[in-house]
Coordinates of C-alpha atoms and ligand atoms in Angstrom, one line a residue:
X1 CA 0.0 0.0 0.0
X2 CA 1.4 3.4 -1.0
X3 CA 1.0 5.8 1.9
X4 CA 2.5 8.8 0.1
X5 CA -1.0 9.8 -0.7
X6 CA -0.7 13.6 -1.3
X7 CA 0.4 14.7 -4.8
X8 CA 2.2 18.0 -5.5
X9 CA -1.2 19.4 -6.6
X10 CA -2.6 18.5 -3.2
X11 CA -4.8 15.7 -4.5
X12 CA -5.2 12.6 -2.2
X13 CA -4.6 9.5 -4.2
X14 CA -6.0 6.1 -3.2
X15 CA -3.3 4.0 -1.5
X16 CA -4.7 0.9 -3.3
X17 CA -3.9 -0.3 -6.8
X18 CA -6.6 0.6 -9.5
X19 CA -9.3 -2.0 -10.3
X20 CA -10.8 -3.0 -13.6
X21 CA -14.5 -2.3 -14.2
X22 CA -16.1 -5.2 -16.1
X23 CA -18.1 -4.0 -19.2
X24 CA -21.6 -5.3 -18.4
X25 CA -24.9 -4.2 -16.9
X26 CA -25.5 -4.3 -13.1
X27 CA -28.0 -7.1 -13.7
X28 CA -25.3 -9.3 -15.4
X29 CA -22.7 -8.4 -12.8
X30 CA -24.8 -9.5 -9.8
X31 CA -25.7 -12.9 -11.4
X32 CA -22.3 -13.5 -13.0
X33 CA -21.2 -16.2 -10.6
X34 CA -24.6 -17.8 -10.2
X35 CA -23.5 -21.2 -11.3
X36 CA -21.0 -21.4 -8.5
X37 CA -23.7 -21.3 -5.8
X38 CA -27.2 -22.1 -7.1
X39 CA -28.3 -23.9 -4.0
X40 CA -27.0 -21.3 -1.5
X41 CA -29.6 -19.0 0.1
X42 CA -29.7 -15.6 -1.5
X43 CA -32.2 -14.0 0.8
X44 CA -34.2 -15.0 3.8
X45 CA -36.7 -13.2 6.1
X46 CA -35.3 -13.1 9.6
X47 CA -38.7 -13.5 11.3
X48 CA -40.6 -15.9 9.0
X49 CA -37.7 -17.9 7.4
X50 CA -39.3 -17.3 4.0
X51 CA -36.6 -16.9 1.3
X52 CA -35.0 -17.9 -1.9
X53 CA -31.9 -19.8 -3.1
X54 CA -29.8 -18.1 -5.7
X55 CA -31.2 -20.3 -8.4
X56 CA -34.8 -19.6 -7.3
X57 CA -34.2 -15.9 -7.0
X58 CA -32.7 -15.7 -10.5
X59 CA -35.4 -17.8 -12.1
X60 CA -38.3 -15.9 -10.5
X61 CA -36.7 -12.5 -11.2
X62 CA -36.2 -13.5 -14.8
X63 CA -39.9 -14.5 -15.2
X64 CA -40.9 -11.2 -13.6
X65 CA -38.7 -9.3 -16.1
X66 CA -40.4 -11.1 -19.1
X67 CA -43.8 -10.3 -17.7
X68 CA -42.9 -6.6 -17.1
X69 CA -42.0 -6.4 -20.8
X70 CA -45.0 -8.4 -22.2
X71 CA -47.9 -7.8 -19.8
X72 CA -47.0 -4.4 -18.5
X73 CA -45.3 -3.1 -21.6
X74 CA -42.2 -1.8 -19.8
X75 CA -39.7 -0.2 -22.2
X76 CA -36.0 0.5 -22.0
X77 CA -35.3 3.3 -19.6
X78 CA -38.8 3.4 -18.0
X79 CA -38.7 4.2 -14.3
X80 CA -40.3 1.8 -11.8
X81 CA -40.9 3.1 -8.3
X82 CA -40.1 0.5 -5.7
X83 CA -41.6 1.2 -2.3
X84 CA -40.7 -1.8 -0.2
X85 CA -39.3 -2.6 3.3
X86 CA -36.5 -5.2 3.6
X87 CA -38.1 -8.4 2.4
X88 CA -36.4 -11.4 0.7
X89 CA -38.2 -10.5 -2.5
X90 CA -36.5 -7.0 -2.8
X91 CA -33.5 -8.2 -4.9
X92 CA -35.8 -10.2 -7.2
X93 CA -37.9 -7.1 -7.8
X94 CA -35.0 -4.7 -8.3
X95 CA -33.0 -7.0 -10.6
X96 CA -36.1 -8.1 -12.6
X97 CA -36.9 -4.4 -13.4
X98 CA -33.3 -3.9 -14.5
X99 CA -33.3 -7.1 -16.6
X100 CA -36.5 -5.8 -18.3
X101 CA -34.6 -2.6 -19.2
X102 CA -36.2 -0.5 -16.5
X103 CA -34.7 1.9 -13.9
X104 CA -35.4 1.3 -10.2
X105 CA -36.3 4.4 -8.2
X106 CA -36.6 3.4 -4.5
X107 CA -39.0 5.1 -2.1
X108 CA -39.0 4.9 1.7
X109 CA -41.9 2.6 2.7
X110 CA -42.8 4.8 5.6
X111 CA -43.3 7.8 3.4
X112 CA -46.7 9.6 3.4
X113 CA -48.8 10.0 0.3
X114 CA -47.5 13.6 0.0
X115 CA -43.9 12.4 0.0
X116 CA -44.6 9.5 -2.4
X117 CA -46.4 11.8 -4.9
X118 CA -43.5 14.2 -5.1
X119 CA -41.1 11.4 -6.1
X120 CA -43.6 9.8 -8.5
X121 CA -44.0 13.1 -10.3
X122 CA -40.4 13.9 -10.3
X123 CA -39.2 10.6 -11.7
X124 CA -42.1 10.1 -14.1
X125 CA -42.7 6.6 -12.8
X126 CA -44.5 4.1 -15.2
X127 CA -45.2 1.5 -12.5
X128 CA -45.1 1.2 -8.7
X129 CA -44.1 -1.9 -6.7
X130 CA -45.2 -2.0 -3.1
X131 CA -46.6 -4.2 -0.3
X132 CA -50.4 -4.8 0.0
X133 CA -50.2 -2.9 3.3
X134 CA -49.0 0.3 1.6
X135 CA -51.2 0.2 -1.6
X136 CA -53.6 2.7 0.0
X137 CA -50.7 5.2 0.5
X138 CA -49.7 4.7 -3.1
X139 CA -53.2 5.1 -4.4
X140 CA -53.5 8.4 -2.5
X141 CA -50.2 9.5 -3.9
X142 CA -51.3 8.7 -7.4
X143 CA -54.5 10.8 -6.8
X144 CA -52.3 13.8 -5.6
X145 CA -50.0 13.3 -8.6
X146 CA -53.0 12.9 -11.0
X147 CA -51.3 9.8 -12.4
X148 CA -52.9 6.5 -13.4
X149 CA -50.2 3.8 -13.5
X150 CA -50.3 0.2 -12.5
X151 CA -49.5 -0.9 -8.9
X152 CA -47.8 -4.3 -8.3
X153 CA -48.2 -5.7 -4.8
X154 CA -45.7 -8.1 -3.3
X155 CA -47.5 -10.5 -1.0
X156 CA -45.5 -11.6 2.0
X157 CA -48.3 -13.1 4.1
X158 CA -52.0 -14.2 3.9
X159 CA -53.3 -10.7 4.2
X160 CA -55.9 -9.6 1.6
X161 CA -54.6 -7.8 -1.5
X162 CA -56.4 -4.6 -2.3
X163 CA -58.4 -4.3 -5.4
X164 CA -56.9 -2.8 -8.6
X165 CA -53.4 -4.2 -8.0
X166 CA -51.4 -6.8 -9.9
X167 CA -49.8 -9.5 -7.8
X168 CA -46.0 -9.8 -8.0
X169 CA -46.4 -13.4 -7.1
X170 CA -48.5 -14.1 -10.2
X171 CA -45.9 -12.3 -12.4
X172 CA -43.2 -14.6 -11.1
X173 CA -45.1 -17.8 -11.4
X174 CA -46.2 -17.6 -15.0
X175 CA -43.5 -20.0 -16.3
X176 CA -45.0 -20.0 -19.8
X177 CA -44.3 -16.4 -20.5
X178 CA -42.3 -15.8 -23.7
X179 CA -38.8 -14.7 -22.6
X180 CA -37.7 -13.8 -26.1
X181 CA -38.8 -10.2 -25.4
X182 CA -35.8 -9.9 -23.1
X183 CA -33.4 -10.3 -26.0
X184 CA -34.7 -7.0 -27.3
X185 CA -33.6 -5.1 -24.1
X186 CA -30.8 -2.6 -25.0
X187 CA -29.1 -1.4 -21.8
X188 CA -25.4 -0.7 -21.6
X189 CA -23.0 -0.2 -18.8
X190 CA -23.4 3.6 -19.1
X191 CA -27.2 3.7 -18.9
X192 CA -28.8 4.5 -15.6
X193 CA -30.3 1.5 -13.7
X194 CA -30.9 3.0 -10.3
X195 CA -32.5 6.4 -9.4
X196 CA -32.5 6.9 -5.6
X197 CA -33.4 10.4 -4.2
X198 CA -31.1 12.8 -2.3
X199 CA -31.3 16.5 -1.6
X200 CA -27.5 16.9 -2.1
X201 CA -26.1 20.1 -0.7
X202 CA -29.3 22.2 -0.9
X203 CA -33.0 22.2 -1.8
X204 CA -35.5 19.4 -2.3
X205 CA -34.8 15.7 -3.0
X206 CA -33.5 15.1 -6.5
X207 CA -33.2 11.9 -8.6
X208 CA -29.6 10.7 -8.5
X209 CA -28.7 9.1 -11.8
X210 CA -26.5 6.0 -11.2
X211 CA -25.4 3.9 -14.1
X212 CA -24.5 0.2 -14.0
X213 CA -20.9 1.4 -14.3
X214 CA -21.2 3.5 -11.2
X215 CA -22.5 0.7 -9.0
X216 CA -20.4 -2.1 -10.5
X217 CA -17.3 0.1 -10.0
X218 CA -18.2 0.6 -6.3
X219 CA -18.7 -3.1 -5.8
X220 CA -15.3 -3.8 -7.4
X221 CA -13.6 -1.0 -5.5
X222 CA -14.7 -2.6 -2.2
X223 CA -13.5 -6.0 -3.2
X224 CA -9.9 -4.8 -2.7
X225 CA -8.3 -7.4 -0.4
X226 CA -7.1 -4.9 2.2
X227 CA -10.5 -3.3 2.7
X228 CA -13.0 -6.0 1.8
X229 CA -15.4 -6.9 4.6
X230 CA -16.5 -10.3 3.4
X231 CA -15.0 -13.8 2.9
X232 CA -15.1 -15.8 -0.3
X233 CA -18.1 -18.0 -0.8
X234 CA -16.8 -21.6 -1.2
X235 CA -18.1 -25.2 -1.1
X236 CA -17.9 -25.0 2.7
X237 CA -18.4 -21.4 3.6
X238 CA -21.1 -18.7 3.1
X239 CA -21.1 -15.3 4.9
X240 CA -24.4 -14.0 6.2
X241 CA -25.1 -10.3 6.1
X242 CA -27.8 -8.8 8.3
X243 CA -29.8 -6.2 6.3
X244 CA -31.4 -4.2 9.0
X245 CA -30.6 -0.8 7.4
X246 CA -33.0 -0.1 4.6
X247 CA -32.4 -1.6 1.1
X248 CA -34.1 1.4 -0.5
X249 CA -31.2 3.6 0.7
X250 CA -28.0 3.5 -1.3
X251 CA -26.0 2.0 1.6
X252 CA -28.3 -1.0 1.7
X253 CA -28.8 -1.3 -2.0
X254 CA -25.2 -1.3 -3.2
X255 CA -23.2 -2.4 -0.1
X256 CA -25.6 -4.9 1.3
X257 CA -27.6 -6.2 -1.7
X258 CA -25.9 -5.8 -5.1
X259 CA -22.4 -6.2 -3.9
X260 CA -23.0 -9.0 -1.5
X261 CA -25.2 -11.0 -4.0
X262 CA -22.4 -10.7 -6.6
X263 CA -20.3 -12.5 -4.0
X264 CA -22.8 -15.3 -3.2
X265 CA -23.5 -14.0 0.3
X266 CA -26.7 -14.7 2.3
X267 CA -28.9 -11.7 2.9
X268 CA -30.9 -11.9 6.2
X269 CA -33.7 -9.4 5.8
X270 CA -35.4 -7.7 8.8
X271 CA -38.7 -6.1 7.8
X272 CA -39.7 -4.4 11.0
X273 CA -37.1 -3.3 13.5
X274 CA -37.6 -4.7 17.0
X275 CA -34.4 -4.8 19.1
X276 CA -35.2 -8.3 20.5
X277 CA -36.0 -9.7 17.1
X278 CA -32.8 -8.2 15.7
X279 CA -30.6 -9.7 18.4
X280 CA -32.2 -13.1 18.1
X281 CA -31.8 -13.1 14.3
X282 CA -28.1 -12.1 14.6
X283 CA -27.6 -15.3 16.6
X284 CA -30.1 -17.6 14.8
X285 CA -28.7 -16.9 11.3
X286 CA -25.1 -16.8 12.5
X287 CA -24.7 -13.4 10.9
X288 CA -21.1 -12.6 10.5
X289 CA -21.3 -9.2 8.7
X290 CA -23.3 -6.3 10.0
X291 CA -23.7 -2.8 8.5
X292 CA -24.8 -0.2 11.0
X293 CA -25.5 3.5 11.4
X294 CA -24.6 5.4 14.7
X295 CA -28.1 5.0 16.4
X296 CA -27.9 1.3 16.0
X297 CA -24.4 1.2 17.5
X298 CA -25.7 3.1 20.6
X299 CA -28.6 0.8 20.9
X300 CA -26.4 -2.3 20.7
X301 CA -24.2 -0.8 23.4
X302 CA -27.0 -0.1 25.8
X303 CA -30.1 -2.3 25.2
X304 CA -30.8 -4.7 28.1
X305 CA -31.4 -7.6 25.6
X306 CA -28.0 -7.1 24.0
X307 CA -26.0 -9.8 25.7
X308 CA -22.6 -10.7 24.4
X309 CA -23.8 -14.1 23.1
X310 CA -26.1 -12.3 20.6
X311 CA -23.0 -10.9 18.9
X312 CA -20.9 -14.2 19.0
X313 CA -20.9 -14.8 15.3
X314 CA -20.1 -11.2 14.2
X315 CA -16.8 -10.8 12.5
X316 CA -17.1 -7.5 10.8
X317 CA -19.3 -4.5 11.8
X318 CA -19.2 -1.5 9.5
X319 CA -20.6 1.9 10.5
X320 CA -21.6 4.6 8.0
X321 CA -24.3 7.2 7.1
X322 CA -23.5 9.6 9.9
X323 CA -20.7 10.5 12.3
X324 CA -19.8 8.1 15.1
X325 CA -17.7 9.0 18.0
X326 CA -14.8 6.8 19.1
X327 CA -16.4 6.6 22.6
X328 CA -19.6 5.1 21.2
X329 CA -17.7 2.6 19.0
X330 CA -15.8 1.5 22.1
X331 CA -18.9 1.2 24.2
X332 CA -20.3 -1.3 21.7
X333 CA -17.0 -3.2 21.3
X334 CA -16.7 -3.5 25.1
X335 CA -20.0 -5.5 25.0
X336 CA -18.6 -8.1 22.6
X337 CA -16.5 -10.7 24.3
X338 CA -14.5 -11.5 21.1
X339 CA -12.3 -9.5 18.7
X340 CA -14.3 -7.8 16.0
X341 CA -13.2 -6.1 12.8
X342 CA -14.9 -2.7 13.4
X343 CA -14.8 -0.4 10.4
X344 CA -16.1 2.9 9.2
X345 CA -17.2 3.8 5.7
X346 CA -18.0 7.2 4.3
X347 CA -20.1 8.0 1.2
X348 CA -23.1 9.5 -0.3
X349 CA -26.0 8.5 -2.5
X350 CA -24.3 10.6 -5.3
X351 CA -21.2 8.3 -5.1
X352 CA -23.0 5.0 -5.3
X353 CA -22.1 5.3 -2.2
X354 CA -18.6 4.3 -1.0
X355 CA -15.9 7.0 -1.1
X356 CA -13.6 5.8 1.7
X357 CA -13.3 2.9 4.1
X358 CA -11.0 2.2 7.0
X359 CA -8.7 -0.8 6.3
X360 CA -8.8 -3.9 8.4
X361 CA -7.2 -3.6 11.8
X362 CA -7.2 0.3 11.9
X363 CA -8.2 1.2 15.4
X364 CA -8.9 4.9 14.7
X365 CA -12.6 4.7 14.9
X366 CA -13.1 8.4 14.4
X367 CA -11.6 8.3 10.9
X368 CA -13.3 7.1 7.7
X369 CA -10.1 5.7 6.3
X370 CA -8.5 6.1 2.9
X371 CA -10.1 6.7 -0.5
X372 CA -11.0 3.3 -2.1
X373 CA -9.3 2.3 -5.4
X374 CA -9.7 4.6 -8.5
X375 CA -10.8 7.4 -6.2
X376 CA -9.2 10.8 -5.7
X377 CA -10.0 13.4 -3.1
X378 CA -9.3 17.1 -2.7
X379 CA -9.9 19.3 0.3
X380 CA -10.6 23.0 -0.6
X381 CA -11.3 26.3 1.1
X382 CA -14.3 28.5 0.4
X383 CA -12.5 30.0 -2.6
X384 CA -11.9 26.5 -4.0
X385 CA -8.2 26.6 -3.3
X386 CA -6.7 23.2 -2.6
X387 CA -5.6 22.7 1.0
X388 CA -2.9 20.4 2.3
X389 CA -2.5 17.8 5.1
X390 CA -4.2 18.6 8.4
X391 CA -6.2 21.6 7.0
X392 CA -10.0 21.5 7.2
X393 CA -12.1 22.2 4.1
X394 CA -14.8 20.9 1.8
X395 CA -14.2 17.4 0.5
X396 CA -14.3 16.9 -3.3
X397 CA -14.4 13.5 -5.0
X398 CA -13.4 12.1 -8.4
X399 CA -13.9 8.4 -9.3
X400 CA -16.0 6.0 -11.4
X401 CA -18.6 5.7 -8.6
X402 CA -19.6 9.4 -8.9
X403 CA -23.1 9.8 -10.3
X404 CA -23.8 11.0 -13.9
X405 CA -25.8 13.8 -12.3
X406 CA -29.2 14.8 -10.9
X407 CA -32.1 14.0 -13.2
X408 CA -33.3 17.0 -15.2
X409 CA -31.6 19.5 -13.0
X410 CA -29.0 21.6 -14.7
X411 CA -28.7 24.1 -11.9
X412 CA -28.0 21.5 -9.2
X413 CA -25.5 19.8 -11.5
X414 CA -23.7 23.1 -12.1
X415 CA -23.6 23.7 -8.4
X416 CA -22.5 20.2 -7.5
X417 CA -19.6 19.8 -9.9
X418 CA -16.5 22.1 -10.3
X419 CA -15.6 23.0 -13.9
X420 CA -12.8 20.4 -13.9
X421 CA -15.2 17.6 -12.9
X422 CA -14.8 17.3 -9.1
X423 CA -18.0 16.4 -7.2
X424 CA -18.6 18.6 -4.1
X425 CA -19.7 16.5 -1.2
X426 CA -20.8 19.4 1.1
X427 CA -18.9 17.7 3.9
X428 CA -16.0 19.3 5.9
X429 CA -13.0 17.0 6.2
X430 CA -9.4 16.8 7.1
X431 CA -6.7 14.5 5.8
X432 CA -3.6 13.6 7.8
X433 CA -0.1 13.1 6.2
X434 CA -0.9 9.6 5.1
X435 CA -4.2 10.7 3.4
X436 CA -6.4 9.3 6.1
X437 CA -9.7 11.2 6.2
X438 CA -11.8 12.4 9.1
X439 CA -15.2 14.0 8.5
X440 CA -15.6 16.9 10.9
X441 CA -18.7 18.8 10.0
X442 CA -21.3 19.4 7.3
X443 CA -21.3 22.5 5.1
X444 CA -24.5 21.6 3.3
X445 CA -28.0 22.2 4.6
X446 CA -28.8 18.5 4.9
X447 CA -30.0 17.2 8.4
X448 CA -29.4 13.5 9.2
X449 CA -31.8 11.9 11.6
X450 CA -30.8 8.3 12.5
X451 CA -28.7 8.4 9.3
X452 CA -31.8 9.3 7.2
X453 CA -31.8 12.4 5.0
X454 CA -34.0 15.2 6.2
X455 CA -33.8 18.1 3.7
X456 CA -34.7 21.4 5.5
X457 CA -36.1 22.8 2.3
X458 CA -38.7 20.1 2.2
X459 CA -39.9 20.9 5.8
X460 CA -39.7 24.7 5.1
X461 CA -42.0 24.3 2.0
X462 CA -44.6 22.4 4.1
X463 CA -44.4 25.0 6.9
X464 CA -45.0 27.8 4.4
X465 CA -48.1 26.1 3.2
X466 CA -49.7 26.6 6.7
X467 CA -52.2 29.5 6.5
X468 CA -50.8 31.1 9.7
X469 CA -47.1 31.1 8.6
X470 CA -45.4 33.6 6.3
X471 CA -41.9 32.4 6.5
X472 CA -39.9 29.5 8.0
X473 CA -36.4 28.0 8.4
X474 CA -35.3 24.6 9.6
X475 CA -31.9 23.6 11.0
X476 CA -30.5 20.4 12.5
X477 CA -29.6 20.3 16.2
X478 CA -27.6 17.6 18.0
X479 CA -29.7 14.8 19.5
X480 CA -28.4 12.2 22.0
X481 CA -29.8 9.1 20.2
X482 CA -30.8 10.2 16.7
X483 CA -27.6 12.1 15.9
X484 CA -29.6 15.2 14.8
X485 CA -33.2 16.4 14.9
X486 CA -34.9 19.2 13.0
X487 CA -35.7 22.5 14.7
X488 CA -38.0 25.0 13.0
X489 CA -38.1 28.8 13.2
X490 CA -41.4 30.3 12.1
X491 CA -42.7 33.7 11.4
X492 CA -46.5 34.0 11.9
X493 CA -48.7 36.1 9.7
X494 CA -49.7 39.3 11.6
X495 CA -53.0 38.7 13.4
X496 CA -52.7 34.9 13.0
X497 CA -52.5 32.5 15.9
X498 CA -51.1 29.0 15.8
X499 CA -49.4 27.1 18.6
X500 CA -46.5 24.6 18.5
X501 CA -48.8 21.6 18.6
X502 CA -51.0 22.7 15.7
X503 CA -47.9 23.4 13.5
X504 CA -46.2 20.2 14.5
X505 CA -49.4 18.2 13.7
X506 CA -49.7 19.9 10.4
X507 CA -46.2 18.9 9.4
X508 CA -46.6 15.4 10.8
X509 CA -49.6 14.8 8.5
X510 CA -47.4 15.2 5.5
X511 CA -44.0 13.6 6.4
X512 CA -42.5 10.3 7.5
X513 CA -42.2 9.9 11.3
X514 CA -38.4 10.6 11.4
X515 CA -38.9 14.0 9.7
X516 CA -41.4 15.3 12.3
X517 CA -40.6 18.6 14.1
X518 CA -41.3 19.0 17.8
X519 CA -39.0 21.9 18.4
X520 CA -40.6 25.1 17.0
X521 CA -39.5 28.6 17.9
X522 CA -41.5 31.7 16.9
X523 CA -39.4 34.6 15.7
X524 CA -40.1 38.0 14.0
X525 CA -38.1 37.4 10.8
X526 CA -35.8 34.8 9.3
X527 CA -32.2 36.1 8.9
X528 CA -31.2 36.0 5.2
X529 CA -28.2 36.9 3.1
X530 CA -28.4 39.7 0.6
X531 CA -29.2 37.1 -2.1
X532 CA -32.2 36.0 0.0
X533 CA -30.7 32.7 1.2
X534 CA -31.6 31.6 4.8
X535 CA -28.6 32.3 7.1
X536 CA -28.7 29.0 9.0
X537 CA -25.4 29.6 10.7
X538 CA -26.9 32.8 12.3
X539 CA -30.0 30.8 13.5
X540 CA -27.8 28.1 14.9
X541 CA -25.5 30.5 16.7
X542 CA -28.3 32.6 18.1
X543 CA -30.8 30.0 19.1
X544 CA -29.1 26.6 19.3
X545 CA -26.1 27.0 21.6
Ligands
4UV601 O1 -26.7 10.3 0.7 P1 -26.6 9.8 2.0 O2 -27.9 9.4 2.7 O3 -25.6 8.5 1.9 C1 -25.2 7.8 3.0 C2 -24.2 6.8 2.7 C3 -23.7 6.0 3.7 C4 -22.5 5.1 3.5 C5 -21.7 5.1 2.5 C6 -20.6 4.3 2.3 C7 -20.3 3.4 3.3 O4 -19.3 2.6 3.2 C8 -21.1 3.4 4.4 O5 -20.7 2.6 5.3 C9 -22.2 4.2 4.5 O6 -25.6 8.0 4.1 O7 -25.9 10.8 3.0 C10 -24.6 11.3 2.7 C11 -24.1 12.1 3.8 O8 -24.1 11.3 5.0 C12 -23.0 11.7 5.9 C13 -22.2 12.8 5.1 O9 -22.7 14.1 5.5 C14 -22.6 12.5 3.6 O10 -22.5 13.6 2.8 N1 -22.1 10.5 6.1 C15 -22.1 9.4 5.4 N2 -21.2 8.5 6.0 C16 -20.6 9.2 7.0 C17 -21.2 10.5 7.1 C18 -19.6 8.9 8.0 N3 -19.1 7.7 8.1 N4 -19.3 9.8 8.9 C19 -19.9 11.0 8.9 N5 -20.8 11.4 8.0

């Protein structure tokens, strides 16, 4: 490993040798080794034990793809919204859509109709896949969006299926479907296959255009022997990864699903998070790899049911999605009676997601490690001048995992990339002499609650819809278990009366539970820059100390 990471131009090079990116679609990449492990479990539900072997998953997903083309007339490049929790069918749905030439746009299954409709309109979805339990939310969203597109329901139990939906299970069981239609699919490595949503540095959530090349590159980059977190699947060994973090988020999708399936690993899916079920499943399925976000680390360190035996099979635990303190990492590690490979990854939806990862054995838990192969970093000041070792500034990234751009958003793309092609992360970082990165702050507006994105602009738009409110601003404030929580500042229309509860309920009716605002302060005016931008720093300094 080359630790002379800094170049004369103050670019931090990856210490690892470059990797090759195979020229294929993500769909082909994930299934490329299928014949090595057809009988191994691909995915299994942690609570019911329902699941699929690799061969079953491939076959059913393939039939689903053919039905999407023939019965539902899906065309190359069509967007399919997937609003599902972690279920063993998730990879069959996602890969089937890709095989049929479609693009998967994932939606958080706890979203309200208001949130779902915004994404359906923005991505111009041609189909929605969801659970029977969330069909009514999707129907309400379609009404709000004035859209009339088919809904496919994935049945996971004996519950009734709402009217007007197509059963996923029927689309995977029709073995007589003509598969020749799949030969007509024309998707290449540079076409988008995945369209998750992220607010980026500012504004509302935007579609992040990820190509097969972006995601395949990220899988290959994290296969590097010094940083990989998995073992090889062999005749006698199969790793099991616990997918407790959501598969709709890029961390779950690439790191836990696409990458791990390309390596023949078992996905243990947890649909509904209950600490006791989670601990039991860790032990029952002998889960040896676990990806976490800071609130989960805190919970594992402190929950009464978290006895050391629950963690006995864990070999690698990787934290990402939000900052974790060394003290919290150690609190969890003290609970485990055996030696664990504890790592920290850093990345963004826009970078497929992994940018950096700590190498095996590195005990600096506050750091996010070195840039992964084929990745270059730069740290710049506010005037975009490159900084050197031990100087704090905004982190910029170049690499094959960086998105093509935000969908239909020239302005956001111009703001997010420098003229010479560096992607601006909006995070404040520092690199030491060896090129090891520590994330120290966030420059961008984004709030992260339990690792989930909460874009202030989205909450501000909702607050401004309230009849008693003329102006509003939202900032993130530190929270002991969630990492951050949103705090709102509102200016009431003169003569109007509205109390904290009324406003809080108004917002809660439109957003997912983790975006709710309980902390509301009434002020006379929102401080703004001369260009009319909200001065969030001023609000934080004045009211959040
Ligand atoms: O777009 P997003 O919601 O994406 C993520 C990605 C999480 C990842 C990525 C690669 C990994 O290997 C992994 O373990 C987890 O969350 O949010 C992107 C923003 O989240 C913050 C940072 O502000 C990003 O711009 N963030 C992500 N990872 C870290 C982090 C981290 N390890 N430490 C501090 N902040």
